[in-house]
Short mmCIF file of N, CA and C in Angstrom, two decimals:
data_model
loop_
_atom_site.label_atom_id
_atom_site.label_comp_id
_atom_site.label_asym_id
_atom_site.label_seq_id
_atom_site.Cartn_x
_atom_site.Cartn_y
_atom_site.Cartn_z
N UNK A 1 73.52 -69.18 -82.07
CA UNK A 1 72.46 -68.47 -80.94
C UNK A 1 72.57 -67.75 -80.24
N UNK A 2 71.85 -66.50 -80.00
CA UNK A 2 72.29 -65.24 -79.35
C UNK A 2 72.32 -66.02 -77.89
N UNK A 3 70.99 -66.71 -77.41
CA UNK A 3 70.30 -67.10 -76.35
C UNK A 3 72.00 -67.89 -75.83
N UNK A 4 72.56 -68.92 -76.62
CA UNK A 4 74.05 -69.47 -76.23
C UNK A 4 74.85 -68.40 -75.87
N UNK A 5 74.71 -67.01 -76.36
CA UNK A 5 75.54 -66.64 -75.60
C UNK A 5 75.46 -65.64 -74.21
N UNK A 6 73.91 -65.73 -74.24
CA UNK A 6 73.66 -65.15 -72.90
C UNK A 6 73.84 -66.68 -71.79
N UNK A 7 73.60 -67.31 -72.22
CA UNK A 7 74.10 -68.41 -71.38
C UNK A 7 75.61 -68.74 -70.89
N UNK A 8 75.97 -68.70 -71.81
CA UNK A 8 77.62 -68.34 -71.50
C UNK A 8 77.96 -67.33 -70.15
N UNK A 9 77.55 -66.13 -71.13
CA UNK A 9 77.99 -65.07 -69.96
C UNK A 9 77.38 -65.06 -69.00
N UNK A 10 76.13 -65.35 -68.44
CA UNK A 10 75.18 -65.48 -67.48
C UNK A 10 74.58 -67.15 -67.01
N UNK A 11 75.52 -68.03 -66.72
CA UNK A 11 74.75 -69.49 -66.45
C UNK A 11 73.90 -69.34 -65.17
N UNK A 12 73.85 -68.04 -64.39
CA UNK A 12 72.96 -67.97 -63.46
C UNK A 12 71.74 -67.75 -63.50
N UNK A 13 71.79 -66.95 -65.00
CA UNK A 13 70.37 -66.38 -65.41
C UNK A 13 69.72 -67.24 -65.65
N UNK A 14 68.54 -67.69 -64.88
CA UNK A 14 67.64 -68.59 -65.39
C UNK A 14 66.26 -68.11 -66.89
N UNK A 15 66.58 -66.58 -66.77
CA UNK A 15 65.40 -66.06 -68.08
C UNK A 15 66.58 -66.73 -69.49
N UNK A 16 67.44 -66.62 -69.64
CA UNK A 16 68.58 -66.96 -70.38
C UNK A 16 68.13 -68.36 -70.73
N UNK A 17 67.73 -69.64 -69.85
CA UNK A 17 67.95 -70.73 -69.90
C UNK A 17 66.31 -70.61 -70.60
N UNK A 18 65.37 -70.63 -70.04
CA UNK A 18 63.77 -70.57 -70.62
C UNK A 18 63.83 -69.71 -71.68
N UNK A 19 64.53 -68.47 -72.21
CA UNK A 19 64.22 -68.22 -73.73
C UNK A 19 64.86 -69.15 -74.64
N UNK A 20 65.64 -69.80 -74.53
CA UNK A 20 66.05 -70.43 -75.08
C UNK A 20 65.94 -72.07 -75.30
N UNK A 21 65.32 -72.25 -73.93
CA UNK A 21 63.80 -73.75 -73.85
C UNK A 21 62.77 -73.19 -75.23
N UNK A 22 62.28 -71.99 -74.99
CA UNK A 22 61.22 -71.44 -76.06
C UNK A 22 61.67 -71.74 -77.49
N UNK A 23 62.94 -71.40 -77.29
CA UNK A 23 63.20 -71.27 -79.51
C UNK A 23 63.19 -73.25 -79.61
N UNK A 24 63.99 -73.56 -78.46
CA UNK A 24 64.02 -75.35 -78.28
C UNK A 24 62.68 -75.84 -79.37
N UNK A 25 61.63 -75.10 -78.17
CA UNK A 25 60.31 -75.64 -78.58
C UNK A 25 60.03 -75.17 -80.49
N UNK A 26 59.98 -73.70 -80.22
CA UNK A 26 59.43 -73.88 -81.66
C UNK A 26 59.73 -74.18 -82.84
N UNK A 27 61.77 -74.83 -82.54
CA UNK A 27 61.55 -75.35 -83.72
C UNK A 27 62.01 -76.43 -84.00
N UNK A 28 60.91 -77.07 -82.75
CA UNK A 28 60.59 -78.61 -82.86
C UNK A 28 61.60 -79.78 -82.13
N UNK A 29 62.43 -79.12 -80.94
CA UNK A 29 63.68 -79.96 -80.30
C UNK A 29 63.09 -79.83 -79.29
N UNK A 30 62.35 -80.55 -79.31
CA UNK A 30 61.36 -80.68 -77.35
C UNK A 30 62.51 -81.19 -76.75
N UNK A 31 63.21 -82.38 -76.65
CA UNK A 31 64.28 -82.94 -75.75
C UNK A 31 65.00 -81.42 -75.32
N UNK A 32 65.60 -80.67 -76.27
CA UNK A 32 66.26 -79.99 -75.86
C UNK A 32 65.83 -78.70 -75.02
N UNK A 33 64.47 -78.37 -75.56
CA UNK A 33 63.33 -77.55 -74.89
C UNK A 33 63.27 -78.22 -73.28
N UNK A 34 63.08 -79.46 -72.98
CA UNK A 34 62.59 -79.63 -71.88
C UNK A 34 64.20 -79.83 -70.46
N UNK A 35 65.74 -79.76 -71.43
CA UNK A 35 66.50 -79.93 -70.73
C UNK A 35 66.71 -78.44 -70.41
N UNK A 36 66.45 -77.68 -70.92
CA UNK A 36 66.65 -75.87 -70.72
C UNK A 36 65.95 -75.80 -69.98
N UNK A 37 64.72 -76.23 -69.77
CA UNK A 37 63.66 -75.55 -68.48
C UNK A 37 63.95 -76.68 -67.42
N UNK A 38 64.40 -77.14 -67.59
CA UNK A 38 65.29 -78.07 -65.98
C UNK A 38 65.89 -77.38 -65.71
N UNK A 39 66.94 -76.34 -66.56
CA UNK A 39 68.14 -75.79 -65.91
C UNK A 39 67.45 -74.58 -65.60
N UNK A 40 66.41 -74.18 -65.99
CA UNK A 40 65.35 -72.84 -65.66
C UNK A 40 65.00 -72.79 -64.44
N UNK A 41 63.93 -73.79 -64.09
CA UNK A 41 63.70 -74.60 -63.03
C UNK A 41 65.29 -74.68 -62.03
N UNK A 42 65.88 -75.53 -62.35
CA UNK A 42 66.56 -75.58 -60.85
C UNK A 42 67.78 -74.42 -60.80
N UNK A 43 67.30 -73.55 -61.31
CA UNK A 43 67.62 -71.58 -60.64
C UNK A 43 66.85 -70.83 -60.02
N UNK A 44 65.22 -71.13 -61.05
CA UNK A 44 64.09 -70.52 -60.20
C UNK A 44 62.51 -71.14 -60.27
N UNK A 45 62.80 -72.45 -59.15
CA UNK A 45 61.41 -73.36 -59.13
C UNK A 45 60.68 -72.55 -59.48
N UNK A 46 60.33 -71.26 -59.00
CA UNK A 46 58.54 -70.63 -58.69
C UNK A 46 58.33 -70.14 -60.67
N UNK A 47 59.20 -70.57 -61.27
CA UNK A 47 59.40 -69.93 -62.79
C UNK A 47 58.11 -70.31 -63.60
N UNK A 48 56.84 -69.38 -63.67
CA UNK A 48 55.59 -70.28 -63.94
C UNK A 48 55.81 -70.34 -65.62
N UNK A 49 56.97 -69.01 -66.13
CA UNK A 49 56.82 -69.29 -67.66
C UNK A 49 57.44 -70.80 -68.37
N UNK A 50 58.34 -71.08 -67.52
CA UNK A 50 59.04 -72.22 -67.94
C UNK A 50 58.00 -73.83 -67.43
N UNK A 51 57.46 -73.48 -66.33
CA UNK A 51 56.75 -74.62 -66.21
C UNK A 51 54.90 -74.54 -67.41
N UNK A 52 54.68 -73.34 -67.37
CA UNK A 52 53.63 -73.37 -68.30
C UNK A 52 54.57 -73.89 -69.79
N UNK A 53 55.96 -73.81 -69.99
CA UNK A 53 56.49 -74.17 -71.78
C UNK A 53 56.30 -76.10 -71.07
N UNK A 54 56.73 -76.33 -69.98
CA UNK A 54 57.08 -77.61 -69.99
C UNK A 54 55.88 -78.26 -70.27
N UNK A 55 54.84 -77.71 -70.10
CA UNK A 55 53.35 -78.15 -69.83
C UNK A 55 53.34 -78.25 -71.43
N UNK A 56 53.73 -77.27 -72.14
CA UNK A 56 53.06 -77.61 -74.16
C UNK A 56 54.12 -78.49 -74.57
N UNK A 57 55.39 -78.23 -74.08
CA UNK A 57 56.23 -79.34 -74.69
C UNK A 57 55.95 -80.57 -74.30
N UNK A 58 55.46 -81.21 -73.28
CA UNK A 58 55.02 -82.54 -73.10
C UNK A 58 53.89 -82.67 -73.45
N UNK A 59 52.81 -81.61 -73.98
CA UNK A 59 51.65 -81.72 -74.91
C UNK A 59 52.29 -82.21 -76.19
N UNK A 60 53.12 -81.26 -76.72
CA UNK A 60 53.63 -81.85 -77.70
C UNK A 60 54.20 -83.26 -78.05
N UNK A 61 54.83 -83.93 -77.05
CA UNK A 61 54.99 -85.06 -76.92
C UNK A 61 54.21 -86.08 -76.55
N UNK A 62 52.74 -85.61 -76.01
CA UNK A 62 51.86 -86.58 -76.27
C UNK A 62 52.26 -87.55 -74.57
N UNK A 63 52.60 -86.64 -74.02
CA UNK A 63 53.19 -86.85 -71.91
C UNK A 63 51.96 -86.08 -72.23
N UNK A 64 50.74 -86.74 -71.60
CA UNK A 64 49.63 -86.15 -70.91
C UNK A 64 49.51 -86.32 -69.43
N UNK A 65 50.00 -87.14 -68.67
CA UNK A 65 50.04 -86.82 -67.68
C UNK A 65 51.52 -85.78 -66.43
N UNK A 66 52.82 -85.80 -67.54
CA UNK A 66 53.81 -84.76 -67.10
C UNK A 66 52.92 -83.16 -67.53
N UNK A 67 52.41 -83.45 -68.88
CA UNK A 67 51.99 -82.05 -69.43
C UNK A 67 50.86 -81.73 -68.25
N UNK A 68 50.15 -82.03 -68.00
CA UNK A 68 49.20 -82.07 -66.89
C UNK A 68 49.86 -81.28 -65.60
N UNK A 69 50.87 -82.62 -65.31
CA UNK A 69 51.37 -81.98 -63.78
C UNK A 69 52.25 -80.54 -63.96
N UNK A 70 52.93 -80.11 -64.86
CA UNK A 70 53.28 -78.90 -65.04
C UNK A 70 52.35 -77.85 -65.12
N UNK A 71 51.36 -78.42 -65.83
CA UNK A 71 50.42 -77.05 -65.88
C UNK A 71 49.83 -76.80 -64.45
N UNK A 72 49.85 -77.48 -63.91
CA UNK A 72 48.77 -77.80 -62.31
C UNK A 72 50.42 -77.04 -61.24
N UNK A 73 51.54 -77.36 -61.82
CA UNK A 73 52.47 -76.20 -60.81
C UNK A 73 52.48 -75.13 -61.30
N UNK A 74 52.25 -74.81 -62.71
CA UNK A 74 52.17 -73.45 -62.85
C UNK A 74 51.32 -72.46 -62.59
N UNK A 75 49.89 -73.43 -62.37
CA UNK A 75 48.94 -72.36 -61.51
C UNK A 75 49.39 -72.92 -60.35
N UNK A 76 49.81 -73.39 -59.21
CA UNK A 76 49.72 -73.25 -58.08
C UNK A 76 51.26 -72.26 -57.66
N UNK A 77 51.99 -71.65 -58.73
CA UNK A 77 53.12 -70.65 -58.49
C UNK A 77 51.78 -69.40 -58.72
N UNK A 78 51.42 -69.17 -59.54
CA UNK A 78 50.70 -68.36 -60.62
C UNK A 78 48.90 -68.76 -59.87
N UNK A 79 48.27 -68.35 -59.53
CA UNK A 79 46.63 -68.53 -59.76
C UNK A 79 46.20 -68.03 -61.29
N UNK A 80 46.77 -66.81 -61.27
CA UNK A 80 46.23 -66.37 -62.79
C UNK A 80 46.47 -66.40 -63.85
N UNK A 81 46.75 -67.42 -64.55
CA UNK A 81 46.77 -68.04 -65.90
C UNK A 81 46.01 -68.38 -66.21
N UNK A 82 44.85 -67.82 -66.90
CA UNK A 82 44.05 -68.80 -67.27
C UNK A 82 44.16 -69.77 -68.42
N UNK A 83 45.45 -69.84 -69.10
CA UNK A 83 45.64 -70.59 -70.39
C UNK A 83 45.91 -71.74 -69.65
N UNK A 84 46.36 -72.23 -68.62
CA UNK A 84 47.48 -73.08 -67.91
C UNK A 84 45.53 -73.56 -67.20
N UNK A 85 45.00 -73.27 -66.37
CA UNK A 85 43.51 -73.50 -65.70
C UNK A 85 43.06 -74.44 -67.72
N UNK A 86 42.65 -73.53 -68.54
CA UNK A 86 42.19 -74.12 -69.58
C UNK A 86 42.98 -75.21 -69.62
N UNK A 87 43.99 -75.73 -70.22
CA UNK A 87 44.91 -76.65 -70.51
C UNK A 87 44.71 -77.96 -69.68
N UNK A 88 44.57 -77.52 -68.26
CA UNK A 88 43.96 -78.76 -67.23
C UNK A 88 42.95 -79.16 -67.54
N UNK A 89 41.73 -78.51 -68.01
CA UNK A 89 40.47 -79.13 -68.10
C UNK A 89 40.67 -79.99 -69.48
N UNK A 90 41.25 -79.29 -70.85
CA UNK A 90 41.14 -79.75 -71.41
C UNK A 90 41.76 -81.12 -71.22
N UNK A 91 43.46 -81.50 -70.91
CA UNK A 91 43.89 -82.57 -70.36
C UNK A 91 43.29 -83.35 -69.55
N UNK A 92 42.70 -82.83 -68.31
CA UNK A 92 42.00 -83.87 -67.78
C UNK A 92 40.54 -84.48 -68.60
N UNK A 93 40.00 -83.76 -69.19
CA UNK A 93 38.66 -84.57 -70.34
C UNK A 93 39.31 -85.37 -71.14
N UNK A 94 40.26 -84.85 -71.86
CA UNK A 94 41.65 -86.02 -72.44
C UNK A 94 41.53 -87.50 -72.25
N UNK A 95 42.17 -87.34 -71.12
CA UNK A 95 42.72 -88.64 -70.00
C UNK A 95 41.34 -89.49 -70.26
N UNK A 96 40.03 -88.71 -69.55
CA UNK A 96 39.00 -89.21 -69.04
C UNK A 96 38.41 -90.00 -70.34
N UNK A 97 38.66 -89.39 -71.55
CA UNK A 97 37.97 -89.95 -72.68
C UNK A 97 38.58 -91.06 -73.33
N UNK A 98 40.22 -90.84 -72.97
CA UNK A 98 41.17 -92.04 -73.41
C UNK A 98 40.79 -93.27 -72.72
N UNK A 99 40.55 -93.11 -71.52
CA UNK A 99 40.59 -94.70 -70.62
C UNK A 99 39.17 -95.28 -70.77
N UNK A 100 37.92 -94.71 -71.64
CA UNK A 100 36.60 -94.84 -71.41
C UNK A 100 37.13 -96.54 -72.94
#
């Protein structure tokens, strides 16, 4: 994987970790994706793309509360993320409906 090389060459480059996290997500390797997102966020805590990605991964794993928190954090960092706002509304509704 090309992103492994990027990470080896520049381990402090947050975007290298984020891109590999995205690739893991697309391949269905959700736990590996979360690990790389965690590394991304340790290097750049305001990386709203990683936060949104964390929301998507947690959604895929049906971890609704974790997903909601991630999208809320992404929106705090960048209030101009319409997809995050839509996801938050969807998750809140779904969580309300499941408690009934």
